[in-house]
Amino acid sequence: MANKRHSYSFPTRIEYGPGAMKDFTAIVKGAGGQKGLIVTDKGIEKVGTAKQLQDYFTEVGIETVIFSDVKSNPTEENVLKGTNVYKNSNCDFIVALGGGSPIDTGKTIKVMATHDGPLEKYDDTKGGDKYIKNNMPPFYAIPTTAGTGSEVGRSSVITVNNVKTIIFSPYMMPDIAVLDPLITVSLPATLTAATGVDAFVHNLEAYIMETFHPMADGLAKEAMEMCVRYLPTAVNNGSNIEARGNMLMASTMGAIAFQKGLGINHSIAHALGVFYDMHHGLANAVILPEVMKYNLSRDQIREKYASLGTIFGVENDAETVIVAVEEWLKSMNLLKNLSELGVKSDKLKDLEAYALKDPCCPLNPKKVEKGDVVAILKNLI
Ligand SMILES: [Fe+2]
């Protein structure tokens, strides 16, 4: 589709490397930051990373306030409470530290710091993006997991009136994404594996999308190679900085690449998350081989899968690549069936109904028909 109009953006400044979090505080000082709101969650606060960041800011003479009242599925209440802390403390910048939830919350506090409520007004599906102006405070994001890539994203997902609501604006993009592998070493092996496969699936689903975006395709392919090579090491030896750093970067690259969109793997993972509270990365991992087999019947996807043989060190043949993916997942204890994760066969139709309505579903390069998701899931029960 090189003959059609497209709009691309790759503007995020990235500060990468061991010690980047410490160095970043001096960058904020140089930019004139005086008082910051650190948005995080209770878990990150407990392991001491938020305090560590606060100490680094203190060393350069910047005062900060920690706000950690953020749920794993962040709510409007979390955002409004954080906005009040920002305003009442006279802050002039925001730093989000954590996984996708604190980063999404921080992004939305940035909007509400200078925009009137209610938050519902900014619902992207109702054209709310047009109300978001570029008059917001500086916003920085420091991921503590390597998976979501939210640090380079332009949107957030916040539960408003019990509905998952997407708030989107190009102006919500963090001013700097800080990728410091040192702060991901404490992530346990199971979470490292699950979040890492989420990053792999972002890259894979973006890569097979037929939109003309060779830049994203290049990023996606390189990042998949990094995941295949480094994720097992990060899982088995969490303090390996080389592996942690490569996974952080692969996660960021995945989120840049999935500007192209995501597909049915994510739609089903979202359904498993809602019905069974299954970890997003684990859900993506468990269904991955069956979703790949499902997509094979479309020739364009088959060719793309085949081209990944080199990455896995096998023949460039789609079926062989799927076997290699299974072995890769098995090496990290992620080759499971859904019944061992509590999924019941009488729920498959409900899971399908949810997946078919998911916004990623229509983007899947193979058109998903009624009954297809049930068939995929049946093979995993
Ligand atoms: Fe994901």
Tab-separated table of C-alpha atoms and ligand atoms in Angstrom:
chain	number	residue	atom	x	y	z
A	1	MET	CA	0.000	0.000	0.000
A	2	ALA	CA	2.841	2.368	-0.830
A	3	ASN	CA	0.443	4.309	-3.067
A	4	LYS	CA	-1.724	5.577	-0.199
A	5	ARG	CA	-1.374	8.447	2.270
A	6	HIS	CA	0.033	7.616	5.717
A	7	SER	CA	0.950	9.614	8.783
A	8	TYR	CA	3.880	8.468	10.922
A	9	SER	CA	5.341	9.750	14.169
A	10	PHE	CA	8.447	8.597	16.029
A	11	PRO	CA	9.182	11.597	18.200
A	12	THR	CA	9.952	10.350	21.713
A	13	ARG	CA	13.268	11.227	23.280
A	14	ILE	CA	14.698	8.096	24.906
A	15	GLU	CA	17.365	8.066	27.622
A	16	TYR	CA	18.659	4.510	27.757
A	17	GLY	CA	21.162	2.670	29.938
A	18	PRO	CA	22.167	1.526	33.413
A	19	GLY	CA	21.999	4.615	35.631
A	20	ALA	CA	19.696	6.518	33.234
A	21	MET	CA	17.165	7.131	36.025
A	22	LYS	CA	19.744	8.941	38.149
A	23	ASP	CA	21.103	11.001	35.235
A	24	PHE	CA	17.587	11.934	34.135
A	25	THR	CA	17.006	13.996	37.295
A	26	ALA	CA	19.777	16.377	36.195
A	27	ILE	CA	18.092	16.677	32.769
A	28	VAL	CA	14.860	17.739	34.510
A	29	LYS	CA	16.829	20.258	36.572
A	30	GLY	CA	18.363	21.650	33.380
A	31	ALA	CA	14.882	21.968	31.864
A	32	GLY	CA	13.807	24.160	34.806
A	33	GLY	CA	11.718	21.624	36.748
A	34	GLN	CA	11.163	22.748	40.338
A	35	LYS	CA	8.661	20.434	41.971
A	36	GLY	CA	7.545	17.067	40.641
A	37	LEU	CA	4.722	14.620	41.171
A	38	ILE	CA	5.973	10.992	41.084
A	39	VAL	CA	3.081	8.739	40.022
A	40	THR	CA	3.647	5.091	40.942
A	41	ASP	CA	1.876	2.165	42.625
A	42	LYS	CA	2.042	0.493	46.029
A	43	GLY	CA	4.244	-2.364	44.750
A	44	ILE	CA	6.933	-0.061	43.340
A	45	GLU	CA	6.753	2.057	46.467
A	46	LYS	CA	7.243	-1.059	48.616
A	47	VAL	CA	10.393	-2.243	46.805
A	48	GLY	CA	11.895	1.227	47.310
A	49	THR	CA	12.293	2.365	43.690
A	50	ALA	CA	10.042	5.417	44.149
A	51	LYS	CA	12.047	6.536	47.176
A	52	GLN	CA	15.269	5.967	45.214
A	53	LEU	CA	13.994	8.272	42.443
A	54	GLN	CA	12.912	10.827	45.032
A	55	ASP	CA	16.417	10.754	46.548
A	56	TYR	CA	18.005	11.322	43.123
A	57	PHE	CA	15.780	14.375	42.676
A	58	THR	CA	16.700	15.641	46.147
A	59	GLU	CA	20.405	15.358	45.212
A	60	VAL	CA	19.877	17.816	42.318
A	61	GLY	CA	17.738	20.139	44.485
A	62	ILE	CA	14.277	19.203	43.217
A	63	GLU	CA	11.441	18.532	45.622
A	64	THR	CA	8.973	15.744	44.753
A	65	VAL	CA	5.714	14.311	46.066
A	66	ILE	CA	4.956	10.589	45.682
A	67	PHE	CA	1.413	9.601	44.647
A	68	SER	CA	0.893	5.816	44.699
A	69	ASP	CA	-2.881	5.433	44.918
A	70	VAL	CA	-3.067	3.706	41.521
A	71	LYS	CA	-4.984	0.471	40.924
A	72	SER	CA	-3.806	-2.165	38.437
A	73	ASN	CA	-6.768	-1.105	36.291
A	74	PRO	CA	-6.565	2.637	37.015
A	75	THR	CA	-9.799	4.547	37.599
A	76	GLU	CA	-11.059	8.101	37.152
A	77	GLU	CA	-10.926	8.416	40.945
A	78	ASN	CA	-7.162	7.616	40.892
A	79	VAL	CA	-6.625	10.259	38.202
A	80	LEU	CA	-8.637	12.974	39.961
A	81	LYS	CA	-6.991	12.287	43.312
A	82	GLY	CA	-3.542	12.473	41.695
A	83	THR	CA	-4.511	15.694	39.892
A	84	ASN	CA	-5.522	17.239	43.236
A	85	VAL	CA	-2.167	16.287	44.757
A	86	TYR	CA	-0.402	17.798	41.719
A	87	LYS	CA	-2.312	21.094	42.028
A	88	ASN	CA	-2.327	21.364	45.838
A	89	SER	CA	1.425	20.699	45.988
A	90	ASN	CA	2.130	23.339	43.304
A	91	CYS	CA	3.996	20.843	41.106
A	92	ASP	CA	5.268	21.830	37.665
A	93	PHE	CA	6.077	18.419	36.153
A	94	ILE	CA	5.011	14.756	36.396
A	95	VAL	CA	7.087	11.545	36.371
A	96	ALA	CA	5.372	8.172	36.045
A	97	LEU	CA	7.328	5.224	37.442
A	98	GLY	CA	6.004	1.689	36.995
A	99	GLY	CA	4.243	-0.605	34.549
A	100	GLY	CA	1.403	0.436	32.260
A	101	SER	CA	-0.956	1.455	35.088
A	102	PRO	CA	1.091	4.251	36.721
A	103	ILE	CA	2.228	5.452	33.274
A	104	ASP	CA	-1.365	5.638	31.977
A	105	THR	CA	-2.469	7.364	35.184
A	106	GLY	CA	0.403	9.865	34.986
A	107	LYS	CA	-0.423	10.660	31.353
A	108	THR	CA	-4.043	11.358	32.285
A	109	ILE	CA	-3.114	13.473	35.337
A	110	LYS	CA	-1.069	15.545	32.883
A	111	VAL	CA	-4.261	16.152	30.867
A	112	MET	CA	-6.425	16.935	33.889
A	113	ALA	CA	-3.793	19.300	35.331
A	114	THR	CA	-4.769	21.894	32.717
A	115	HIS	CA	-8.141	20.693	31.369
A	116	ASP	CA	-11.618	20.828	32.919
A	117	GLY	CA	-13.540	17.644	33.723
A	118	PRO	CA	-15.334	15.398	33.484
A	119	LEU	CA	-12.803	12.901	32.178
A	120	GLU	CA	-15.556	11.318	30.088
A	121	LYS	CA	-15.417	14.406	27.828
A	122	TYR	CA	-12.034	13.214	26.503
A	123	ASP	CA	-13.196	9.688	25.541
A	124	ASP	CA	-11.373	9.039	22.260
A	125	THR	CA	-14.193	6.900	20.819
A	126	LYS	CA	-16.460	9.977	21.119
A	127	GLY	CA	-14.006	12.376	19.485
A	128	GLY	CA	-12.670	13.620	22.841
A	129	ASP	CA	-9.137	14.064	21.480
A	130	LYS	CA	-10.088	17.396	19.906
A	131	TYR	CA	-10.516	18.948	23.378
A	132	ILE	CA	-6.958	18.090	24.458
A	133	LYS	CA	-4.691	21.099	23.910
A	134	ASN	CA	-0.915	21.309	24.024
A	135	ASN	CA	-0.766	23.352	27.232
A	136	MET	CA	0.161	20.561	29.619
A	137	PRO	CA	3.045	20.198	32.090
A	138	PRO	CA	6.193	18.236	31.166
A	139	PHE	CA	5.675	14.505	31.577
A	140	TYR	CA	8.319	11.784	31.874
A	141	ALA	CA	7.901	8.002	31.979
A	142	ILE	CA	10.159	5.392	33.580
A	143	PRO	CA	9.022	1.798	32.934
A	144	THR	CA	9.813	-0.801	35.587
A	145	THR	CA	8.698	-3.747	33.438
A	146	ALA	CA	9.640	-4.656	29.868
A	147	GLY	CA	6.316	-5.325	28.164
A	148	THR	CA	3.655	-2.660	27.673
A	149	GLY	CA	5.778	0.025	26.051
A	150	SER	CA	3.366	2.651	27.395
A	151	GLU	CA	6.340	5.026	27.810
A	152	VAL	CA	6.262	5.766	24.072
A	153	GLY	CA	2.467	5.662	23.655
A	154	ARG	CA	0.064	8.516	23.045
A	155	SER	CA	-2.932	7.138	24.890
A	156	SER	CA	-4.101	5.857	28.249
A	157	VAL	CA	-6.820	3.457	29.353
A	158	ILE	CA	-8.748	4.598	32.418
A	159	THR	CA	-11.899	3.047	33.884
A	160	VAL	CA	-14.556	5.776	33.823
A	161	ASN	CA	-18.042	4.849	35.146
A	162	ASN	CA	-17.059	1.146	34.988
A	163	VAL	CA	-16.102	1.382	31.319
A	164	LYS	CA	-12.525	1.069	30.046
A	165	THR	CA	-12.081	4.436	28.349
A	166	ILE	CA	-9.315	5.372	25.927
A	167	ILE	CA	-7.952	8.896	26.283
A	168	PHE	CA	-5.798	9.793	23.298
A	169	SER	CA	-3.851	12.758	22.072
A	170	PRO	CA	-0.451	13.125	20.382
A	171	TYR	CA	0.284	15.680	23.127
A	172	MET	CA	0.066	12.936	25.775
A	173	MET	CA	3.301	11.362	24.554
A	174	PRO	CA	5.937	11.466	27.325
A	175	ASP	CA	8.603	14.124	26.773
A	176	ILE	CA	11.299	11.631	27.750
A	177	ALA	CA	11.134	7.846	28.153
A	178	VAL	CA	13.795	6.697	30.607
A	179	LEU	CA	14.910	3.095	30.058
A	180	ASP	CA	17.093	1.979	32.951
A	181	PRO	CA	17.694	-1.787	33.075
A	182	LEU	CA	18.969	-1.540	36.666
A	183	ILE	CA	15.452	-0.934	37.961
A	184	THR	CA	14.016	-4.024	36.230
A	185	VAL	CA	16.380	-6.584	37.812
A	186	SER	CA	14.077	-7.188	40.786
A	187	LEU	CA	11.164	-8.283	38.571
A	188	PRO	CA	10.416	-11.971	39.377
A	189	ALA	CA	11.062	-14.633	36.703
A	190	THR	CA	7.387	-15.437	36.022
A	191	LEU	CA	6.506	-11.764	35.477
A	192	THR	CA	9.644	-11.210	33.406
A	193	ALA	CA	8.620	-14.082	31.126
A	194	ALA	CA	4.978	-13.023	30.783
A	195	THR	CA	5.665	-9.315	30.185
A	196	GLY	CA	8.491	-10.186	27.775
A	197	VAL	CA	6.235	-12.350	25.629
A	198	ASP	CA	3.708	-9.492	25.593
A	199	ALA	CA	6.465	-7.361	24.046
A	200	PHE	CA	7.183	-10.124	21.498
A	201	VAL	CA	3.484	-10.362	20.558
A	202	HIS	CA	3.239	-6.565	20.109
A	203	ASN	CA	6.074	-6.797	17.605
A	204	LEU	CA	4.695	-9.882	15.874
A	205	GLU	CA	1.147	-8.553	15.522
A	206	ALA	CA	2.474	-5.222	14.236
A	207	TYR	CA	4.813	-7.014	11.812
A	208	ILE	CA	2.080	-9.100	10.158
A	209	MET	CA	-0.260	-6.121	9.776
A	210	GLU	CA	-0.476	-5.229	6.102
A	211	THR	CA	-0.373	-1.442	6.557
A	212	PHE	CA	2.521	0.131	4.611
A	213	HIS	CA	4.971	0.990	7.390
A	214	PRO	CA	8.444	-0.380	6.619
A	215	MET	CA	9.991	1.607	9.494
A	216	ALA	CA	7.738	-0.108	12.032
A	217	ASP	CA	8.348	-3.473	10.336
A	218	GLY	CA	12.105	-2.997	10.673
A	219	LEU	CA	11.772	-2.154	14.365
A	220	ALA	CA	9.419	-5.076	14.957
A	221	LYS	CA	11.676	-7.649	13.326
A	222	GLU	CA	14.783	-6.475	15.163
A	223	ALA	CA	12.880	-6.384	18.464
A	224	MET	CA	11.559	-9.933	17.972
A	225	GLU	CA	15.124	-11.105	17.473
A	226	MET	CA	16.099	-9.359	20.726
A	227	CYS	CA	13.202	-11.041	22.585
A	228	VAL	CA	14.067	-14.509	21.278
A	229	ARG	CA	17.710	-14.074	22.166
A	230	TYR	CA	17.492	-12.282	25.504
A	231	LEU	CA	14.184	-13.116	27.193
A	232	PRO	CA	15.189	-16.619	28.391
A	233	THR	CA	18.377	-15.117	29.895
A	234	ALA	CA	16.404	-12.334	31.627
A	235	VAL	CA	14.070	-15.016	33.031
A	236	ASN	CA	16.809	-17.361	34.222
A	237	ASN	CA	19.294	-14.735	35.351
A	238	GLY	CA	17.392	-11.613	36.368
A	239	SER	CA	20.521	-9.618	37.187
A	240	ASN	CA	21.925	-9.918	33.646
A	241	ILE	CA	21.887	-6.248	32.600
A	242	GLU	CA	22.592	-7.047	28.944
A	243	ALA	CA	19.430	-9.187	28.774
A	244	ARG	CA	17.328	-6.754	30.852
A	245	GLY	CA	18.435	-3.818	28.701
A	246	ASN	CA	17.665	-5.574	25.448
A	247	MET	CA	14.211	-6.532	26.717
A	248	LEU	CA	13.430	-2.965	27.838
A	249	MET	CA	14.398	-1.704	24.401
A	250	ALA	CA	12.460	-4.485	22.614
A	251	SER	CA	9.380	-3.534	24.623
A	252	THR	CA	9.716	0.136	23.667
A	253	MET	CA	10.285	-0.807	20.013
A	254	GLY	CA	7.158	-2.978	20.123
A	255	ALA	CA	4.992	-0.106	21.276
A	256	ILE	CA	6.386	2.134	18.531
A	257	ALA	CA	5.761	-0.639	15.973
A	258	PHE	CA	2.198	-1.263	17.071
A	259	GLN	CA	1.168	2.138	15.828
A	260	LYS	CA	0.273	-0.193	12.939
A	261	GLY	CA	-2.222	-1.945	15.189
A	262	LEU	CA	-2.601	-5.238	17.038
A	263	GLY	CA	-4.673	-8.296	16.156
A	264	ILE	CA	-6.704	-11.236	17.396
A	265	ASN	CA	-4.011	-12.453	19.811
A	266	HIS	CA	-4.609	-9.301	21.844
A	267	SER	CA	-8.412	-9.471	21.478
A	268	ILE	CA	-8.463	-12.968	23.003
A	269	ALA	CA	-5.930	-11.971	25.691
A	270	HIS	CA	-8.160	-9.012	26.623
A	271	ALA	CA	-11.145	-11.395	26.947
A	272	LEU	CA	-9.152	-13.792	29.171
A	273	GLY	CA	-8.106	-10.817	31.302
A	274	VAL	CA	-11.680	-9.639	31.795
A	275	PHE	CA	-13.249	-13.092	32.425
A	276	TYR	CA	-10.468	-14.780	34.387
A	277	ASP	CA	-8.317	-11.887	35.564
A	278	MET	CA	-5.494	-13.646	33.698
A	279	HIS	CA	-2.212	-11.727	33.480
A	280	HIS	CA	-2.110	-9.954	30.102
A	281	GLY	CA	1.314	-11.269	29.111
A	282	LEU	CA	0.544	-14.824	30.244
A	283	ALA	CA	-2.711	-14.807	28.253
A	284	ASN	CA	-0.896	-13.579	25.137
A	285	ALA	CA	1.782	-16.257	25.549
A	286	VAL	CA	-0.519	-19.230	26.114
A	287	ILE	CA	-2.661	-18.611	23.025
A	288	LEU	CA	0.186	-17.497	20.724
A	289	PRO	CA	0.949	-20.820	18.917
A	290	GLU	CA	-2.742	-21.538	18.208
A	291	VAL	CA	-3.351	-17.983	16.963
A	292	MET	CA	-0.341	-18.337	14.650
A	293	LYS	CA	-1.740	-21.629	13.281
A	294	TYR	CA	-5.109	-19.899	12.753
A	295	ASN	CA	-3.532	-17.007	10.828
A	296	LEU	CA	-1.520	-19.339	8.560
A	297	SER	CA	-4.255	-19.758	5.985
A	298	ARG	CA	-3.676	-16.213	4.763
A	299	ASP	CA	-0.718	-16.324	2.385
A	300	GLN	CA	0.637	-12.885	3.285
A	301	ILE	CA	0.810	-13.849	6.957
A	302	ARG	CA	2.343	-17.237	6.152
A	303	GLU	CA	5.159	-15.461	4.301
A	304	LYS	CA	5.748	-13.093	7.203
A	305	TYR	CA	5.878	-15.981	9.701
A	306	ALA	CA	8.256	-17.896	7.426
A	307	SER	CA	10.613	-14.900	7.320
A	308	LEU	CA	11.134	-15.258	11.103
A	309	GLY	CA	12.971	-18.583	10.698
A	310	THR	CA	16.320	-16.774	10.702
A	311	ILE	CA	15.507	-15.202	14.084
A	312	PHE	CA	14.825	-18.608	15.629
A	313	GLY	CA	17.757	-20.263	13.864
A	314	VAL	CA	15.480	-22.590	11.882
A	315	GLU	CA	14.378	-22.947	8.265
A	316	ASN	CA	12.346	-20.043	6.837
A	317	ASP	CA	9.141	-22.041	6.836
A	318	ALA	CA	5.984	-20.932	8.693
A	319	GLU	CA	5.127	-24.277	10.334
A	320	THR	CA	8.738	-24.728	11.475
A	321	VAL	CA	8.685	-21.223	12.974
A	322	ILE	CA	5.540	-22.062	14.968
A	323	VAL	CA	7.261	-25.146	16.408
A	324	ALA	CA	10.232	-22.927	17.320
A	325	VAL	CA	7.877	-20.458	19.048
A	326	GLU	CA	6.404	-23.352	21.058
A	327	GLU	CA	9.859	-24.494	22.113
A	328	TRP	CA	10.825	-20.947	23.060
A	329	LEU	CA	7.693	-20.621	25.219
A	330	LYS	CA	8.307	-24.063	26.732
A	331	SER	CA	11.833	-23.041	27.753
A	332	MET	CA	10.239	-20.317	29.892
A	333	ASN	CA	7.437	-22.540	31.246
A	334	LEU	CA	4.825	-20.670	29.203
A	335	LEU	CA	3.574	-23.511	27.013
A	336	LYS	CA	0.375	-24.303	28.887
A	337	ASN	CA	-3.198	-25.195	28.111
A	338	LEU	CA	-6.053	-23.008	29.217
A	339	SER	CA	-7.761	-25.597	31.420
A	340	GLU	CA	-4.760	-25.626	33.762
A	341	LEU	CA	-5.298	-21.855	34.065
A	342	GLY	CA	-8.934	-22.370	35.086
A	343	VAL	CA	-10.668	-21.685	31.755
A	344	LYS	CA	-13.902	-23.693	31.436
A	345	SER	CA	-15.176	-24.962	28.094
A	346	ASP	CA	-18.687	-23.604	28.777
A	347	LYS	CA	-17.265	-20.056	28.739
A	348	LEU	CA	-15.748	-20.190	25.245
A	349	LYS	CA	-18.707	-18.530	23.511
A	350	ASP	CA	-18.690	-15.658	26.003
A	351	LEU	CA	-14.949	-15.230	25.495
A	352	GLU	CA	-15.487	-15.158	21.733
A	353	ALA	CA	-18.306	-12.605	22.002
A	354	TYR	CA	-15.994	-10.301	23.973
A	355	ALA	CA	-13.019	-10.843	21.637
A	356	LEU	CA	-15.086	-10.105	18.521
A	357	LYS	CA	-16.068	-6.718	19.966
A	358	ASP	CA	-12.506	-5.859	20.978
A	359	PRO	CA	-11.073	-2.926	18.969
A	360	CYS	CA	-8.021	-4.998	17.874
A	361	CYS	CA	-10.177	-7.713	16.284
A	362	PRO	CA	-11.135	-5.922	13.033
A	363	LEU	CA	-7.445	-5.082	12.501
A	364	ASN	CA	-6.342	-8.730	12.374
A	365	PRO	CA	-4.987	-9.299	8.849
A	366	LYS	CA	-7.043	-12.475	8.552
A	367	LYS	CA	-10.743	-11.609	8.841
A	368	VAL	CA	-12.106	-13.171	12.028
A	369	GLU	CA	-15.481	-14.891	11.598
A	370	LYS	CA	-17.965	-16.057	14.237
A	371	GLY	CA	-16.856	-19.447	15.571
A	372	ASP	CA	-13.152	-18.856	14.835
A	373	VAL	CA	-12.223	-17.800	18.370
A	374	VAL	CA	-14.118	-20.734	19.896
A	375	ALA	CA	-12.190	-23.044	17.541
A	376	ILE	CA	-8.846	-21.523	18.567
A	377	LEU	CA	-9.687	-21.818	22.268
A	378	LYS	CA	-10.993	-25.401	21.958
A	379	ASN	CA	-7.508	-26.489	20.888
A	380	LEU	CA	-6.159	-25.096	24.161
A	381	ILE	CA	-8.642	-26.710	26.567
B	1	FE	FE	-0.069	-6.327	25.098
